[in-house]
Amino acid sequence: CQEEALRKRIVLLGMPGAGKGTHSAKMLARFCMCHLSTGDLLREEVRSGSEFGKKLKGIMERGELIEDEVMCNLIKQQLAKPACANGAILDGFPRTIPQAEKLDQILKQSGQSIDQAIFMNVREQVVVDRLGGRWTHLNSGRTYHYKFNPPKVHGVDDITGEPLVQREDDKEATIRNRLNVYQNKTSPIIDYYRKKGILFEVNAERPVNDIWKDIKTIVKTK
Ligand code: AP5
């Protein structure tokens, strides 16, 4: 990372495809903090071939959510790791009001709290186009888009040279289900953080560099 530790706990909120992963990677390269992507952690478990991973696979391929208790235990373990002592970006967690409440309790036990929730606001049609063209590097979670953000060489990760794949849950029917789940279960979290006075909204339909400029300003100055 290029700058010193921010010691902030930041939640990135937004629909599937809003750009949470894309901007987490930028934040991580710039600021010294850990990146907790629950989606990446779950996909890693699926790839391990464990019994638990086999259960997760079906749920994720249908675009449904994993139980709150499982997710809260996972995030609690991750937040306790030394890498998160200098701050954390939470990408994909919390996703329900019970998860948001539990996160506050977990952080409170060590005298911490969420400092900022950045809401990346986009319309549904925009994310359907984005997810349909997304290519992912599984080991790092880095994402590309065949049109909006292509890799230097087609089908290959810029950094490792390894192959890129399309995520199983980026098929159109699953995308629709993920968007329904987002509207019903996740979007109420926006108000949860707004009421706490820590919500920052960003128009996430613009080019990545413009969005990144806003996120940098929010993270550094507020
Ligand atoms: P998860 O991996 O968290 O998926 P998600 O929230 O659906 O988010 P995505 O990774 O799809 O999108 P993103 O916002 O990161 O967009 P990206 O930057 O890649 O979760 C997957 C599953 O795991 C869930 O469905 C659930 O089953 C389970 N799960 C995870 N967390 C859970 C929890 N807490 N509780 C219960 N279950 C949980 O960008 C998308 C594409 O657009 C890319 O191709 C990118 O290059 C492109 N792009 C990005 N920004 C722009 C831009 N500004 N302009 C043009 N293109 C852009």
Coordinates of C-alpha atoms and ligand atoms in Angstrom, one line a residue:
C1 CA 0.0 0.0 0.0
Q2 CA 1.2 3.6 -0.7
E3 CA -0.1 5.5 2.3
E4 CA -0.1 5.0 6.0
A5 CA -2.8 3.2 7.9
L6 CA -6.2 4.9 8.1
R7 CA -7.5 2.8 11.0
K8 CA -11.0 3.1 9.7
R9 CA -13.6 0.4 9.3
I10 CA -15.4 1.0 6.0
V11 CA -18.4 -0.8 4.6
L12 CA -18.9 -0.8 0.8
L13 CA -22.6 -1.1 0.0
G14 CA -24.3 -1.5 -3.4
M15 CA -26.0 -3.9 -5.7
P16 CA -24.2 -6.9 -7.2
G17 CA -22.0 -5.3 -9.9
A18 CA -22.0 -1.8 -8.4
G19 CA -18.2 -1.9 -8.4
K20 CA -17.5 -2.9 -4.7
G21 CA -14.7 -5.4 -5.7
T22 CA -13.2 -3.0 -8.3
H23 CA -12.9 -0.2 -5.8
S24 CA -11.9 -2.4 -2.9
A25 CA -8.8 -3.4 -4.9
K26 CA -8.0 0.3 -5.5
M27 CA -8.4 1.1 -1.8
L28 CA -6.2 -1.8 -0.8
A29 CA -3.4 -0.7 -3.2
R30 CA -3.6 2.9 -1.8
F31 CA -4.4 2.5 1.9
C32 CA -3.0 0.1 4.5
M33 CA -6.0 -1.9 5.6
C34 CA -7.4 -5.4 5.1
H35 CA -10.0 -6.3 2.5
L36 CA -12.7 -8.7 3.7
S37 CA -14.8 -9.8 0.7
T38 CA -17.3 -12.4 2.0
G39 CA -18.0 -13.5 -1.6
D40 CA -14.3 -14.2 -2.2
L41 CA -14.0 -16.0 1.1
L42 CA -17.0 -18.2 0.3
R43 CA -15.8 -18.9 -3.2
E44 CA -12.4 -20.0 -1.8
E45 CA -14.3 -22.4 0.5
V46 CA -16.2 -23.8 -2.5
R47 CA -13.0 -24.3 -4.4
S48 CA -11.4 -26.2 -1.5
G49 CA -14.0 -29.0 -2.1
S50 CA -14.9 -29.2 1.6
E51 CA -18.4 -30.5 2.7
F52 CA -19.2 -27.0 3.8
G53 CA -18.1 -25.7 0.5
K54 CA -20.4 -28.1 -1.3
K55 CA -23.4 -26.7 0.7
L56 CA -22.4 -23.1 -0.1
K57 CA -22.0 -23.8 -3.9
G58 CA -25.7 -24.5 -4.5
I59 CA -26.9 -21.5 -2.4
M60 CA -24.5 -19.2 -4.2
E61 CA -25.4 -20.5 -7.7
R62 CA -29.0 -19.7 -7.0
G63 CA -28.1 -16.2 -5.9
E64 CA -29.4 -16.7 -2.4
L65 CA -27.8 -15.7 0.9
I66 CA -25.9 -17.8 3.3
E67 CA -27.3 -17.9 6.9
D68 CA -26.6 -14.9 9.0
E69 CA -25.0 -16.9 11.9
V70 CA -22.5 -18.5 9.5
M71 CA -21.6 -15.2 8.0
C72 CA -21.3 -13.4 11.3
N73 CA -18.9 -16.1 12.7
L74 CA -16.8 -15.9 9.5
I75 CA -16.5 -12.1 9.7
K76 CA -15.7 -12.2 13.4
Q77 CA -12.8 -14.6 12.8
Q78 CA -11.5 -12.5 9.9
L79 CA -11.7 -9.1 11.8
A80 CA -9.6 -10.6 14.6
K81 CA -6.6 -11.2 12.2
P82 CA -3.6 -9.0 12.7
A83 CA -3.9 -7.8 9.0
C84 CA -7.1 -6.0 10.0
A85 CA -5.6 -4.0 13.0
N86 CA -4.9 -1.1 10.7
G87 CA -8.4 -0.9 9.4
A88 CA -10.7 -2.9 7.2
I89 CA -12.8 -2.6 4.0
L90 CA -15.9 -4.8 4.3
D91 CA -17.1 -5.8 0.8
G92 CA -20.3 -7.9 0.8
F93 CA -20.9 -7.8 4.5
P94 CA -23.2 -6.9 6.1
R95 CA -26.0 -7.9 3.7
T96 CA -29.0 -8.1 6.1
I97 CA -30.1 -5.9 9.1
P98 CA -29.3 -8.7 11.6
Q99 CA -25.7 -8.9 10.1
A100 CA -25.3 -5.1 10.5
E101 CA -26.4 -5.3 14.1
K102 CA -24.2 -8.2 14.9
L103 CA -21.2 -6.4 13.2
D104 CA -21.7 -3.5 15.5
Q105 CA -21.7 -5.8 18.5
I106 CA -18.5 -7.6 17.4
L107 CA -16.6 -4.3 16.8
K108 CA -17.9 -2.8 20.1
Q109 CA -16.2 -5.7 22.0
S110 CA -12.8 -4.3 21.0
G111 CA -13.8 -0.6 21.3
Q112 CA -14.3 -0.2 17.5
S113 CA -17.2 0.8 15.2
I114 CA -18.0 1.3 11.6
D115 CA -16.6 4.7 10.6
Q116 CA -18.1 5.0 7.1
A117 CA -20.6 3.2 4.9
I118 CA -20.0 4.1 1.2
F119 CA -23.1 3.4 -0.9
M120 CA -22.3 2.9 -4.6
N121 CA -25.5 3.8 -6.2
V122 CA -26.4 2.3 -9.7
R123 CA -29.5 1.4 -11.6
E124 CA -30.4 -2.3 -12.2
Q125 CA -30.0 -2.2 -16.0
V126 CA -26.4 -0.9 -15.6
V127 CA -25.4 -3.8 -13.4
V128 CA -27.0 -6.4 -15.6
D129 CA -24.8 -5.2 -18.5
R130 CA -21.7 -5.2 -16.2
L131 CA -22.2 -8.6 -14.7
G132 CA -22.9 -10.2 -18.1
G133 CA -19.4 -9.1 -19.3
R134 CA -17.4 -9.7 -16.1
W135 CA -14.3 -11.9 -16.1
T136 CA -12.7 -12.8 -12.7
H137 CA -9.3 -14.0 -11.6
L138 CA -10.4 -16.5 -9.0
N139 CA -7.3 -16.5 -6.7
S140 CA -7.2 -12.8 -6.1
G141 CA -10.9 -11.8 -6.8
R142 CA -9.6 -9.2 -9.4
T143 CA -12.3 -8.5 -11.9
Y144 CA -12.3 -7.2 -15.5
H145 CA -15.0 -6.5 -18.1
Y146 CA -14.7 -7.5 -21.7
K147 CA -15.8 -4.0 -22.8
F148 CA -15.5 -1.5 -19.9
N149 CA -12.3 -2.7 -18.2
P150 CA -10.5 -5.3 -20.4
P151 CA -7.4 -7.1 -19.4
K152 CA -4.2 -6.4 -21.3
V153 CA -4.4 -9.9 -22.9
H154 CA -7.8 -11.4 -23.6
G155 CA -8.8 -14.0 -21.0
V156 CA -5.7 -13.6 -18.9
D157 CA -5.0 -11.8 -15.5
D158 CA -2.8 -8.7 -15.9
I159 CA -0.7 -9.5 -12.8
T160 CA -0.3 -13.3 -12.6
G161 CA -0.9 -14.3 -16.3
E162 CA -3.4 -16.9 -15.0
P163 CA -6.7 -17.6 -16.8
L164 CA -9.8 -15.6 -16.1
V165 CA -13.2 -17.3 -15.6
Q166 CA -16.9 -16.2 -15.6
R167 CA -18.6 -16.7 -12.2
E168 CA -21.3 -19.3 -12.1
D169 CA -23.7 -16.7 -10.5
D170 CA -23.2 -14.2 -13.4
K171 CA -25.8 -16.0 -15.6
E172 CA -28.8 -13.9 -16.4
A173 CA -31.4 -15.8 -14.3
T174 CA -29.2 -15.8 -11.2
I175 CA -28.3 -12.1 -11.7
R176 CA -32.1 -11.4 -11.5
N177 CA -32.4 -13.4 -8.3
R178 CA -29.4 -11.7 -6.7
L179 CA -31.0 -8.3 -7.5
N180 CA -34.3 -9.4 -5.9
V181 CA -32.5 -10.6 -2.8
Y182 CA -30.6 -7.3 -2.7
Q183 CA -33.8 -5.2 -2.9
N184 CA -35.6 -7.3 -0.2
K185 CA -32.8 -8.0 2.3
T186 CA -29.8 -5.8 1.7
S187 CA -31.1 -2.4 0.6
P188 CA -32.6 -1.6 4.1
I189 CA -29.0 -1.4 5.4
I190 CA -28.7 1.9 3.5
D191 CA -31.1 3.5 6.0
Y192 CA -29.5 1.7 8.9
Y193 CA -26.2 3.6 8.2
R194 CA -28.0 6.8 7.1
K195 CA -29.6 7.0 10.6
K196 CA -26.2 6.6 12.2
G197 CA -25.0 9.6 10.2
I198 CA -22.1 7.7 8.5
L199 CA -23.6 7.0 5.0
F200 CA -21.8 8.5 2.0
E201 CA -23.4 8.1 -1.4
V202 CA -21.5 7.9 -4.7
N203 CA -22.9 7.9 -8.2
A204 CA -21.4 4.6 -9.4
E205 CA -22.6 4.8 -13.0
R206 CA -19.6 6.9 -14.0
P207 CA -16.2 5.8 -15.3
V208 CA -14.1 4.0 -12.6
N209 CA -11.6 6.8 -12.3
D210 CA -14.3 9.4 -11.5
I211 CA -15.9 7.1 -8.9
W212 CA -12.4 6.4 -7.4
K213 CA -11.7 10.1 -7.0
D214 CA -14.9 10.6 -4.9
I215 CA -14.2 7.5 -2.8
K216 CA -10.6 8.6 -2.1
T217 CA -11.9 12.1 -1.0
I218 CA -14.5 10.5 1.3
V219 CA -12.1 8.1 2.9
K220 CA -9.3 10.6 3.4
T221 CA -11.2 13.7 4.6
K222 CA -14.4 12.8 6.4
Ligands
AP5_1 P1 -20.4 -11.3 -3.7 O1 -19.2 -11.9 -4.3 O2 -20.3 -10.3 -2.6 O3 -21.2 -10.6 -4.9 P2 -22.0 -9.3 -5.1 O4 -22.4 -8.5 -3.9 O5 -23.2 -9.8 -5.8 O6 -21.1 -8.4 -5.8 P3 -20.3 -8.6 -7.0 O7 -19.0 -9.2 -6.7 O8 -21.1 -9.4 -8.1 O9 -20.2 -7.1 -7.6 P4 -19.2 -5.9 -7.2 O10 -20.0 -4.8 -6.7 O11 -18.0 -6.3 -6.4 O12 -18.8 -5.5 -8.7 P5 -17.4 -5.6 -9.5 O13 -16.4 -4.6 -8.9 O14 -17.0 -7.0 -9.6 O15 -21.4 -12.4 -3.2 C1 -21.6 -13.6 -4.0 C2 -22.6 -14.5 -3.2 O16 -22.0 -14.9 -1.9 C3 -23.9 -13.9 -2.8 O17 -24.9 -14.0 -3.8 C4 -24.3 -14.8 -1.6 O18 -24.8 -16.1 -2.0 C5 -23.0 -15.1 -0.9 N1 -22.6 -14.0 0.1 C6 -21.6 -13.1 0.1 N2 -21.6 -12.4 1.2 C7 -22.7 -12.8 2.0 C8 -23.3 -12.3 3.2 N3 -22.7 -11.3 3.9 N4 -24.4 -12.9 3.7 C9 -24.9 -14.0 3.0 N5 -24.4 -14.5 1.8 C10 -23.3 -13.8 1.3 O19 -17.9 -5.0 -10.9 C11 -18.7 -5.8 -11.7 C12 -18.3 -5.7 -13.2 O20 -18.4 -4.3 -13.7 C13 -16.8 -6.0 -13.5 O21 -16.7 -6.6 -14.7 C14 -16.1 -4.6 -13.5 O22 -14.9 -4.6 -14.3 C15 -17.2 -3.7 -14.1 N6 -17.2 -2.4 -13.5 C16 -17.1 -2.0 -12.2 N7 -17.2 -0.6 -12.1 C17 -17.5 -0.2 -13.4 C18 -17.7 1.1 -13.9 N8 -17.7 2.2 -13.1 N9 -18.0 1.3 -15.2 C19 -18.0 0.2 -16.0 N10 -17.7 -1.1 -15.6 C20 -17.5 -1.3 -14.3

